[in-house]
PDB file of C-alpha atoms and ligand atoms in Angstrom:
ATOM      1  CA  UNK M 934      90.940  93.238  86.702  1.00 97.00           C
ATOM      2  CA  UNK M 935      87.611  93.405  88.454  1.00 98.00           C
ATOM      3  CA  UNK M 936      84.873  95.609  87.034  1.00 98.00           C
ATOM      4  CA  UNK M 937      81.938  96.702  89.110  1.00 98.00           C
ATOM      5  CA  UNK M 938      78.952  97.939  87.116  1.00 98.00           C
ATOM      6  CA  UNK M 939      75.963  99.740  88.582  1.00 98.00           C
ATOM      7  CA  UNK M 940      76.217  97.765  91.799  1.00 98.00           C
ATOM      8  CA  UNK M 941      73.420  98.476  94.252  1.00 98.00           C
ATOM      9  CA  UNK M 942      72.850  96.680  97.547  1.00 98.00           C
ATOM     10  CA  UNK M 943      69.785  97.142  99.699  1.00 98.00           C
ATOM     11  CA  UNK M 944      68.877  95.569 102.992  1.00 97.00           C
ATOM     12  CA  UNK M 945      65.095  95.916 103.204  1.00 95.00           C
ATOM     13  CA  UNK M 946      64.404  99.515 102.283  1.00 94.00           C
ATOM     14  CA  UNK M 947      67.878 100.652 103.317  1.00 97.00           C
ATOM     15  CA  UNK M 948      70.206 101.319 100.374  1.00 97.00           C
ATOM     16  CA  UNK M 949      73.752 100.631 101.552  1.00 98.00           C
ATOM     17  CA  UNK M 950      75.455 100.789  98.127  1.00 98.00           C
ATOM     18  CA  UNK M 951      74.027 102.980  95.406  1.00 97.00           C
ATOM     19  CA  UNK M 952      75.019 102.432  91.780  1.00 98.00           C
ATOM     20  CA  UNK M 953      78.756 101.873  92.276  1.00 98.00           C
ATOM     21  CA  UNK M 954      80.899 101.786  89.126  1.00 98.00           C
ATOM     22  CA  UNK M 955      84.570 101.007  89.416  1.00 98.00           C
ATOM     23  CA  UNK M 956      87.465  99.195  87.778  1.00 98.00           C
ATOM     24  CA  UNK M 957      89.955  97.551  90.142  1.00 98.00           C
ATOM     25  CA  UNK M 958      93.136  97.072  88.176  1.00 97.00           C
ATOM     26  CA  UNK M 959      95.525  94.116  88.159  1.00 97.00           C
ATOM     27  CA  UNK M 960      99.030  94.615  89.484  1.00 97.00           C
ATOM     28  CA  UNK M 961      97.795  97.528  91.561  1.00 97.00           C
ATOM     29  CA  UNK M 962      96.879  98.113  95.166  1.00 98.00           C
ATOM     30  CA  UNK M 963      93.285  99.284  94.858  1.00 98.00           C
ATOM     31  CA  UNK M 964      91.940 100.877  98.025  1.00 98.00           C
ATOM     32  CA  UNK M 965      88.385 101.361  99.188  1.00 98.00           C
ATOM     33  CA  UNK M 966      88.129 104.177 101.697  1.00 96.00           C
ATOM     34  CA  UNK M 967      85.264 105.835 103.506  1.00 95.00           C
ATOM     35  CA  UNK M 968      84.103 106.566 107.002  1.00 92.00           C
ATOM     36  CA  UNK M 969      82.804 103.842 109.274  1.00 92.00           C
ATOM     37  CA  UNK M 970      79.470 102.554 108.009  1.00 94.00           C
ATOM     38  CA  UNK M 971      79.943 103.892 104.473  1.00 95.00           C
ATOM     39  CA  UNK M 972      79.679 100.419 102.921  1.00 96.00           C
ATOM     40  CA  UNK M 973      83.267  99.188 102.389  1.00 96.00           C
ATOM     41  CA  UNK M 974      82.787  95.755 103.915  1.00 95.00           C
ATOM     42  CA  UNK M 975      79.409  95.304 102.241  1.00 97.00           C
ATOM     43  CA  UNK M 976      81.026  96.132  98.893  1.00 97.00           C
ATOM     44  CA  UNK M 977      83.842  93.644  99.434  1.00 97.00           C
ATOM     45  CA  UNK M 978      81.345  90.964 100.457  1.00 96.00           C
ATOM     46  CA  UNK M 979      79.401  91.589  97.246  1.00 97.00           C
ATOM     47  CA  UNK M 980      82.607  91.253  95.247  1.00 97.00           C
ATOM     48  CA  UNK M 981      83.604  87.909  96.740  1.00 95.00           C
ATOM     49  CA  UNK M 982      80.096  86.471  96.773  1.00 94.00           C
ATOM     50  CA  UNK M 983      79.420  86.508 100.518  1.00 93.00           C
ATOM     51  CA  UNK M 984      76.518  88.813  99.649  1.00 95.00           C
ATOM     52  CA  UNK M 985      74.522  89.031  96.412  1.00 95.00           C
ATOM     53  CA  UNK M 986      74.014  92.458  94.834  1.00 97.00           C
ATOM     54  CA  UNK M 987      70.440  93.707  94.640  1.00 97.00           C
ATOM     55  CA  UNK M 988      71.329  94.801  91.115  1.00 97.00           C
ATOM     56  CA  UNK M 989      74.446  95.324  89.032  1.00 98.00           C
ATOM     57  CA  UNK M 990      77.351  93.204  87.881  1.00 97.00           C
ATOM     58  CA  UNK M 991      80.806  92.145  89.016  1.00 98.00           C
ATOM     59  CA  UNK M 992      83.162  91.015  86.249  1.00 98.00           C
ATOM     60  CA  UNK M 993      86.319  89.044  86.966  1.00 97.00           C
ATOM     61  CA  UNK M 994      88.490  89.575  83.890  1.00 97.00           C
ATOM     62  CA  UNK M 995      85.329  89.759  81.844  1.00 96.00           C
ATOM     63  CA  UNK M 996      83.552  86.867  83.564  1.00 96.00           C
ATOM     64  CA  UNK M 997      80.264  87.921  85.111  1.00 97.00           C
ATOM     65  CA  UNK M 998      80.376  86.552  88.654  1.00 96.00           C
ATOM     66  CA  UNK M 999      76.849  87.586  89.595  1.00 95.00           C
ATOM     67  CA  UNK M1000      75.225  85.645  86.790  1.00 93.00           C
ATOM     68  CA  UNK M1001      77.285  82.501  87.226  1.00 94.00           C
ATOM     69  CA  UNK M1002      76.001  79.182  88.501  1.00 94.00           C
ATOM     70  CA  UNK M1003      77.410  77.630  91.669  1.00 93.00           C
ATOM     71  CA  UNK M1004      80.110  75.746  89.852  1.00 94.00           C
ATOM     72  CA  UNK M1005      81.371  78.803  87.976  1.00 94.00           C
ATOM     73  CA  UNK M1006      81.444  80.802  91.181  1.00 94.00           C
ATOM     74  CA  UNK M1007      83.367  78.055  92.942  1.00 92.00           C
ATOM     75  CA  UNK M1008      86.013  78.162  90.214  1.00 93.00           C
ATOM     76  CA  UNK M1009      86.470  81.909  90.560  1.00 95.00           C
ATOM     77  CA  UNK M1010      86.550  81.620  94.353  1.00 93.00           C
ATOM     78  CA  UNK M1011      89.561  79.368  93.925  1.00 92.00           C
ATOM     79  CA  UNK M1012      91.321  82.339  92.343  1.00 95.00           C
ATOM     80  CA  UNK M1013      90.639  84.582  95.342  1.00 95.00           C
ATOM     81  CA  UNK M1014      92.667  85.072  98.484  1.00 95.00           C
ATOM     82  CA  UNK M1015      91.132  86.826 101.457  1.00 94.00           C
ATOM     83  CA  UNK M1016      92.366  88.438 104.632  1.00 93.00           C
ATOM     84  CA  UNK M1017      89.448  89.239 106.882  1.00 84.00           C
ATOM     85  CA  UNK M1018      89.116  91.781 109.648  1.00 78.00           C
ATOM     86  CA  UNK M1019      90.924  90.169 112.565  1.00 74.00           C
ATOM     87  CA  UNK M1020      93.204  87.440 111.289  1.00 70.00           C
ATOM     88  CA  UNK M1021      90.755  84.540 111.536  1.00 85.00           C
ATOM     89  CA  UNK M1022      93.505  81.991 112.175  1.00 92.00           C
ATOM     90  CA  UNK M1023      92.706  78.606 113.643  1.00 93.00           C
ATOM     91  CA  UNK M1024      93.934  78.669 117.237  1.00 93.00           C
ATOM     92  CA  UNK M1025      94.459  74.928 117.458  1.00 96.00           C
ATOM     93  CA  UNK M1026      96.661  74.784 114.360  1.00 96.00           C
ATOM     94  CA  UNK M1027     100.280  75.865 114.151  1.00 97.00           C
ATOM     95  CA  UNK M1028     101.325  78.723 111.908  1.00 97.00           C
ATOM     96  CA  UNK M1029     102.480  76.247 109.257  1.00 98.00           C
ATOM     97  CA  UNK M1030      99.260  74.218 109.498  1.00 97.00           C
ATOM     98  CA  UNK M1031      97.210  77.406 109.172  1.00 97.00           C
ATOM     99  CA  UNK M1032      98.988  78.338 105.956  1.00 97.00           C
ATOM    100  CA  UNK M1033      98.700  74.769 104.649  1.00 97.00           C
ATOM    101  CA  UNK M1034      94.976  74.641 105.310  1.00 95.00           C
ATOM    102  CA  UNK M1035      93.775  75.883 101.881  1.00 93.00           C
ATOM    103  CA  UNK M1036      96.139  73.400 100.230  1.00 95.00           C
ATOM    104  CA  UNK M1037      94.745  70.569 102.367  1.00 93.00           C
ATOM    105  CA  UNK M1038      91.262  71.596 101.252  1.00 90.00           C
ATOM    106  CA  UNK M1039      91.778  72.397  97.597  1.00 89.00           C
ATOM    107  CA  UNK M1040      94.958  70.911  96.207  1.00 90.00           C
ATOM    108  CA  UNK M1041      95.970  67.450  95.139  1.00 92.00           C
ATOM    109  CA  UNK M1042      99.532  67.994  96.329  1.00 94.00           C
ATOM    110  CA  UNK M1043     101.397  65.494  98.484  1.00 96.00           C
ATOM    111  CA  UNK M1044     102.086  66.370 102.118  1.00 96.00           C
ATOM    112  CA  UNK M1045     105.652  67.147 101.206  1.00 96.00           C
ATOM    113  CA  UNK M1046     104.626  69.507  98.397  1.00 96.00           C
ATOM    114  CA  UNK M1047     102.051  71.228 100.585  1.00 97.00           C
ATOM    115  CA  UNK M1048     104.552  71.728 103.361  1.00 97.00           C
ATOM    116  CA  UNK M1049     107.043  73.164 100.935  1.00 96.00           C
ATOM    117  CA  UNK M1050     104.555  75.538  99.365  1.00 95.00           C
ATOM    118  CA  UNK M1051     103.340  76.748 102.785  1.00 97.00           C
ATOM    119  CA  UNK M1052     106.942  77.288 103.850  1.00 97.00           C
ATOM    120  CA  UNK M1053     107.629  79.311 100.701  1.00 94.00           C
ATOM    121  CA  UNK M1054     104.740  81.611 101.594  1.00 94.00           C
ATOM    122  CA  UNK M1055     105.860  81.904 105.211  1.00 95.00           C
ATOM    123  CA  UNK M1056     109.274  82.803 103.924  1.00 92.00           C
ATOM    124  CA  UNK M1057     107.697  85.484 101.722  1.00 89.00           C
ATOM    125  CA  UNK M1058     106.185  87.140 104.803  1.00 90.00           C
ATOM    126  CA  UNK M1059     109.372  86.635 106.831  1.00 91.00           C
ATOM    127  CA  UNK M1060     107.903  84.179 109.286  1.00 93.00           C
ATOM    128  CA  UNK M1061     109.621  80.914 108.575  1.00 95.00           C
ATOM    129  CA  UNK M1062     111.077  80.842 112.085  1.00 96.00           C
ATOM    130  CA  UNK M1063     107.589  80.942 113.608  1.00 96.00           C
ATOM    131  CA  UNK M1064     106.199  78.021 111.630  1.00 97.00           C
ATOM    132  CA  UNK M1065     105.764  75.724 114.616  1.00 97.00           C
ATOM    133  CA  UNK M1066     104.253  78.300 116.932  1.00 97.00           C
ATOM    134  CA  UNK M1067     100.552  78.666 117.659  1.00 97.00           C
ATOM    135  CA  UNK M1068      98.680  81.907 116.847  1.00 95.00           C
ATOM    136  CA  UNK M1069      98.376  82.750 120.555  1.00 95.00           C
ATOM    137  CA  UNK M1070     102.166  82.724 120.825  1.00 96.00           C
ATOM    138  CA  UNK M1071     102.796  85.402 118.196  1.00 95.00           C
ATOM    139  CA  UNK M1072     102.012  89.124 117.960  1.00 92.00           C
ATOM    140  CA  UNK M1073      99.055  90.702 116.151  1.00 89.00           C
ATOM    141  CA  UNK M1074     101.267  91.901 113.311  1.00 90.00           C
ATOM    142  CA  UNK M1075     102.717  88.423 112.906  1.00 93.00           C
ATOM    143  CA  UNK M1076      99.219  86.938 112.907  1.00 94.00           C
ATOM    144  CA  UNK M1077      98.304  89.320 110.094  1.00 92.00           C
ATOM    145  CA  UNK M1078     101.332  88.162 108.137  1.00 92.00           C
ATOM    146  CA  UNK M1079     100.316  84.530 108.658  1.00 95.00           C
ATOM    147  CA  UNK M1080      96.844  85.422 107.347  1.00 94.00           C
ATOM    148  CA  UNK M1081      98.470  87.008 104.286  1.00 94.00           C
ATOM    149  CA  UNK M1082     100.665  83.938 103.740  1.00 94.00           C
ATOM    150  CA  UNK M1083      97.546  81.782 103.931  1.00 95.00           C
ATOM    151  CA  UNK M1084      95.715  84.071 101.500  1.00 93.00           C
ATOM    152  CA  UNK M1085      98.440  83.753  98.863  1.00 93.00           C
ATOM    153  CA  UNK M1086      99.178  80.050  99.246  1.00 94.00           C
ATOM    154  CA  UNK M1087      96.936  79.073  96.312  1.00 92.00           C
ATOM    155  CA  UNK M1088      98.456  81.732  94.031  1.00 91.00           C
ATOM    156  CA  UNK M1089      95.366  83.945  93.892  1.00 95.00           C
ATOM    157  CA  UNK M1090      94.705  86.284  90.985  1.00 97.00           C
ATOM    158  CA  UNK M1091      92.540  88.417  93.245  1.00 97.00           C
ATOM    159  CA  UNK M1092      93.483  89.402  96.774  1.00 97.00           C
ATOM    160  CA  UNK M1093      90.969  90.953  99.185  1.00 97.00           C
ATOM    161  CA  UNK M1094      91.884  92.501 102.511  1.00 95.00           C
ATOM    162  CA  UNK M1095      89.355  94.061 104.860  1.00 95.00           C
ATOM    163  CA  UNK M1096      91.160  96.502 107.166  1.00 92.00           C
ATOM    164  CA  UNK M1097      94.478  94.625 107.267  1.00 91.00           C
ATOM    165  CA  UNK M1098      96.005  97.252 109.557  1.00 89.00           C
ATOM    166  CA  UNK M1099      93.279  97.468 112.156  1.00 86.00           C
ATOM    167  CA  UNK M1100      94.718  97.087 115.634  1.00 84.00           C
ATOM    168  CA  UNK M1101      98.307  97.433 114.457  1.00 85.00           C
ATOM    169  CA  UNK M1102     100.768 100.198 115.333  1.00 86.00           C
ATOM    170  CA  UNK M1103     101.872 102.547 112.522  1.00 87.00           C
ATOM    171  CA  UNK M1104     105.237 100.839 111.975  1.00 87.00           C
ATOM    172  CA  UNK M1105     103.743  97.365 111.763  1.00 87.00           C
ATOM    173  CA  UNK M1106     101.053  98.747 109.458  1.00 89.00           C
ATOM    174  CA  UNK M1107     103.797  99.912 107.118  1.00 91.00           C
ATOM    175  CA  UNK M1108     105.267  96.414 107.072  1.00 88.00           C
ATOM    176  CA  UNK M1109     101.870  94.988 106.131  1.00 91.00           C
ATOM    177  CA  UNK M1110     101.363  97.642 103.428  1.00 93.00           C
ATOM    178  CA  UNK M1111     104.803  96.940 101.949  1.00 92.00           C
ATOM    179  CA  UNK M1112     104.069  93.256 101.969  1.00 91.00           C
ATOM    180  CA  UNK M1113     100.703  93.630 100.234  1.00 94.00           C
ATOM    181  CA  UNK M1114     102.148  96.019  97.704  1.00 95.00           C
ATOM    182  CA  UNK M1115     105.149  93.731  97.067  1.00 92.00           C
ATOM    183  CA  UNK M1116     102.961  90.683  96.558  1.00 93.00           C
ATOM    184  CA  UNK M1117     100.714  92.652  94.196  1.00 96.00           C
ATOM    185  CA  UNK M1118     103.649  93.605  91.990  1.00 96.00           C
ATOM    186  CA  UNK M1119     105.350  90.230  92.179  1.00 93.00           C
ATOM    187  CA  UNK M1120     102.305  88.179  91.209  1.00 93.00           C
ATOM    188  CA  UNK M1121     100.339  90.853  89.329  1.00 96.00           C
ATOM    189  CA  UNK M1122      97.325  90.291  91.573  1.00 97.00           C
ATOM    190  CA  UNK M1123      94.274  92.507  91.552  1.00 98.00           C
ATOM    191  CA  UNK M1124      94.492  93.585  95.168  1.00 98.00           C
ATOM    192  CA  UNK M1125      91.619  95.341  96.908  1.00 98.00           C
ATOM    193  CA  UNK M1126      92.122  96.718 100.383  1.00 97.00           C
ATOM    194  CA  UNK M1127      89.491  98.281 102.621  1.00 96.00           C
ATOM    195  CA  UNK M1128      91.195 100.753 104.861  1.00 93.00           C
ATOM    196  CA  UNK M1129      90.782 103.428 107.472  1.00 82.00           C
ATOM    197  CA  UNK M1130      94.492 104.007 107.553  1.00 84.00           C
ATOM    198  CA  UNK M1131      95.423 107.298 105.957  1.00 87.00           C
ATOM    199  CA  UNK M1132      99.098 106.347 105.919  1.00 89.00           C
ATOM    200  CA  UNK M1133      98.082 103.494 103.630  1.00 92.00           C
ATOM    201  CA  UNK M1134      96.187 105.899 101.389  1.00 92.00           C
ATOM    202  CA  UNK M1135      99.257 108.082 100.976  1.00 90.00           C
ATOM    203  CA  UNK M1136     101.634 105.104 100.814  1.00 93.00           C
ATOM    204  CA  UNK M1137     100.040 102.491  98.558  1.00 96.00           C
ATOM    205  CA  UNK M1138      96.951 104.253  97.134  1.00 96.00           C
ATOM    206  CA  UNK M1139      97.426 103.506  93.445  1.00 97.00           C
ATOM    207  CA  UNK M1140      93.735 103.434  92.640  1.00 98.00           C
ATOM    208  CA  UNK M1141      91.397 104.672  95.328  1.00 97.00           C
ATOM    209  CA  UNK M1142      87.630 104.441  95.534  1.00 98.00           C
ATOM    210  CA  UNK M1143      86.126 106.787  98.096  1.00 97.00           C
ATOM    211  CA  UNK M1144      82.645 105.772  99.177  1.00 97.00           C
ATOM    212  CA  UNK M1145      80.499 108.325 100.951  1.00 97.00           C
ATOM    213  CA  UNK M1146      77.203 107.106 102.402  1.00 95.00           C
ATOM    214  CA  UNK M1147      77.046 104.273  99.875  1.00 96.00           C
ATOM    215  CA  UNK M1148      77.790 106.218  96.718  1.00 97.00           C
ATOM    216  CA  UNK M1149      81.003 106.694  94.804  1.00 98.00           C
ATOM    217  CA  UNK M1150      82.175 110.119  95.857  1.00 97.00           C
ATOM    218  CA  UNK M1151      85.629 110.209  94.315  1.00 97.00           C
ATOM    219  CA  UNK M1152      88.199 108.087  92.534  1.00 97.00           C
ATOM    220  CA  UNK M1153      91.879 108.758  92.010  1.00 97.00           C
ATOM    221  CA  UNK M1154      95.388 107.931  93.173  1.00 96.00           C
ATOM    222  CA  UNK M1155      97.448 109.118  96.134  1.00 93.00           C
ATOM    223  CA  UNK M1156      98.908 112.038  94.191  1.00 91.00           C
ATOM    224  CA  UNK M1157      95.473 113.212  93.209  1.00 93.00           C
ATOM    225  CA  UNK M1158      94.371 113.020  96.852  1.00 91.00           C
ATOM    226  CA  UNK M1159      96.808 115.777  97.719  1.00 85.00           C
ATOM    227  CA  UNK M1160      95.475 118.182  95.142  1.00 84.00           C
ATOM    228  CA  UNK M1161      91.842 117.234  95.393  1.00 88.00           C
ATOM    229  CA  UNK M1162      89.381 119.942  96.271  1.00 88.00           C
ATOM    230  CA  UNK M1163      86.729 117.430  97.295  1.00 91.00           C
ATOM    231  CA  UNK M1164      85.820 118.576 100.797  1.00 90.00           C
ATOM    232  CA  UNK M1165      84.537 115.194 101.930  1.00 92.00           C
ATOM    233  CA  UNK M1166      87.739 113.517 100.795  1.00 92.00           C
ATOM    234  CA  UNK M1167      89.860 116.131 102.514  1.00 89.00           C
ATOM    235  CA  UNK M1168      87.862 115.742 105.704  1.00 88.00           C
ATOM    236  CA  UNK M1169      88.372 112.003 105.665  1.00 90.00           C
ATOM    237  CA  UNK M1170      92.044 111.913 104.766  1.00 87.00           C
ATOM    238  CA  UNK M1171      93.325 114.973 106.538  1.00 82.00           C
ATOM    239  CA  UNK M1172      90.749 115.271 109.346  1.00 73.00           C
ATOM    240  CA  UNK M1173      91.144 119.034 109.641  1.00 59.00           C
ATOM    241  CA  UNK M1174      91.902 121.846 107.273  1.00 60.00           C
ATOM    242  CA  UNK M1175      94.995 122.893 109.163  1.00 65.00           C
ATOM    243  CA  UNK M1176      96.378 119.371 109.174  1.00 67.00           C
ATOM    244  CA  UNK M1177      95.656 119.141 105.475  1.00 67.00           C
ATOM    245  CA  UNK M1178      97.616 122.292 104.683  1.00 71.00           C
ATOM    246  CA  UNK M1179     100.577 121.142 106.766  1.00 74.00           C
ATOM    247  CA  UNK M1180     100.478 117.672 105.253  1.00 72.00           C
ATOM    248  CA  UNK M1181     100.287 118.986 101.711  1.00 73.00           C
ATOM    249  CA  UNK M1182     103.271 121.235 102.317  1.00 77.00           C
ATOM    250  CA  UNK M1183     105.227 118.369 103.828  1.00 78.00           C
ATOM    251  CA  UNK M1184     104.508 116.075 100.913  1.00 76.00           C
ATOM    252  CA  UNK M1185     105.410 118.710  98.352  1.00 75.00           C
ATOM    253  CA  UNK M1186     108.681 119.430 100.196  1.00 80.00           C
ATOM    254  CA  UNK M1187     109.519 115.735 100.343  1.00 78.00           C
ATOM    255  CA  UNK M1188     108.963 115.458  96.604  1.00 74.00           C
ATOM    256  CA  UNK M1189     111.210 118.396  95.881  1.00 79.00           C
ATOM    257  CA  UNK M1190     113.989 116.694  97.821  1.00 77.00           C
ATOM    258  CA  UNK M1191     113.609 113.406  95.942  1.00 72.00           C
TER     259      UNK M1191
HETATM  260  N1  ATP D 745      73.530  92.145 106.829  1.00 70.49           N
HETATM  261  C1  ATP D 745      73.176  93.437 106.960  1.00 70.49           C
HETATM  262  N2  ATP D 745      71.882  93.788 107.130  1.00 70.49           N
HETATM  263  C2  ATP D 745      71.515  95.073 107.240  1.00 70.49           C
HETATM  264  N3  ATP D 745      72.368  96.102 107.214  1.00 70.49           N
HETATM  265  C3  ATP D 745      73.674  95.821 107.062  1.00 70.49           C
HETATM  266  C4  ATP D 745      74.145  94.478 106.925  1.00 70.49           C
HETATM  267  N4  ATP D 745      75.488  94.516 106.783  1.00 70.49           N
HETATM  268  C5  ATP D 745      75.831  95.812 106.825  1.00 70.49           C
HETATM  269  N5  ATP D 745      74.761  96.607 106.996  1.00 70.49           N
HETATM  270  C6  ATP D 745      74.748  98.074 107.066  1.00 70.49           C
HETATM  271  O1  ATP D 745      75.441  98.577 105.939  1.00 70.49           O
HETATM  272  C7  ATP D 745      76.134  99.762 106.263  1.00 70.49           C
HETATM  273  C8  ATP D 745      77.569  99.664 105.786  1.00 70.49           C
HETATM  274  O2  ATP D 745      78.260  98.732 106.589  1.00 70.49           O
HETATM  275  P1  ATP D 745      79.752  98.290 106.323  1.00 70.49           P
HETATM  276  O3  ATP D 745      80.072  97.227 107.294  1.00 70.49           O
HETATM  277  O4  ATP D 745      79.930  97.980 104.890  1.00 70.49           O
HETATM  278  O5  ATP D 745      80.546  99.615 106.658  1.00 70.49           O
HETATM  279  P2  ATP D 745      82.120  99.854 106.589  1.00 70.49           P
HETATM  280  O6  ATP D 745      82.338 100.964 105.641  1.00 70.49           O
HETATM  281  O7  ATP D 745      82.816  98.572 106.320  1.00 70.49           O
HETATM  282  O8  ATP D 745      82.423 100.373 108.053  1.00 70.49           O
HETATM  283  P3  ATP D 745      83.716 100.125 108.994  1.00 70.49           P
HETATM  284  O9  ATP D 745      84.731 101.118 108.521  1.00 70.49           O
HETATM  285  O10 ATP D 745      83.219 100.451 110.351  1.00 70.49           O
HETATM  286  O11 ATP D 745      84.164  98.700 108.837  1.00 70.49           O
HETATM  287  C9  ATP D 745      75.979  99.964 107.759  1.00 70.49           C
HETATM  288  O12 ATP D 745      74.987 100.911 107.991  1.00 70.49           O
HETATM  289  C10 ATP D 745      75.563  98.602 108.243  1.00 70.49           C
HETATM  290  O13 ATP D 745      74.758  98.716 109.375  1.00 70.49           O
HETATM  291 MG1   MG D 746      84.154  97.382 107.411  1.00 70.49          MG
END
């Protein structure tokens, strides 16, 4: 569980995040949504320590990350896995070597153990057959899956993904969502996903934070999205009122059938 308390971030006199309060739960896919420029990436960077909040606290299972010294922060960082915008793979390393990289850096395992662990993770994302390929030789969706395998190789308690579906087609995005959701359940990770993808909201939105111009506008789950009367939320998720009405009807019909 990650608790965010009164988090504010300013750059100069520009307030990008304004008094955000939120609990990101373990074993759940927590989503951060909001229009471009609303502050999603800045929030995630404050959570993982790439930026320091102007004020406020971030608690990792009760441990106050903001107030910690370097050593304490380093320990918590070891419990984090991250998938950045783009896949950020090393072009000169094979898929297997990319996934092994965190183990090479941070574990005391033998080469054999590291290889085995990396292969387990590649297997988890269905990519064991691509282990000897280079990133340039595989598709964008596969690259994303390699990045996810790399993010989970150290058994993280906290998994952060900034726009994991950007640049992917809807079907491939579903595969990525299923994978992230599956991993979250399997390992009980606190997973936080920044997303623009409204299919993700309706698919894996178990706990959703909607940021509007830097403040917390709404919080709820995917079911509550459908019935929400928050105009800003409806505009973001359903784009137009007509589309919203159609979508709501569709979803309600689908549920009746189930
Ligand atoms: N280092 C920085 N210095 C000053 N302003 C910044 C900095 N980083 C981000 N911002 C500003 O903070 C605001 C929020 O940016 P952020 O990248 O968090 O948006 P976002 O919600 O992730 O958008 P997108 O959906 O396009 O990724 C923007 O106005 C951006 O210009
Ligand atoms: Mg962003």
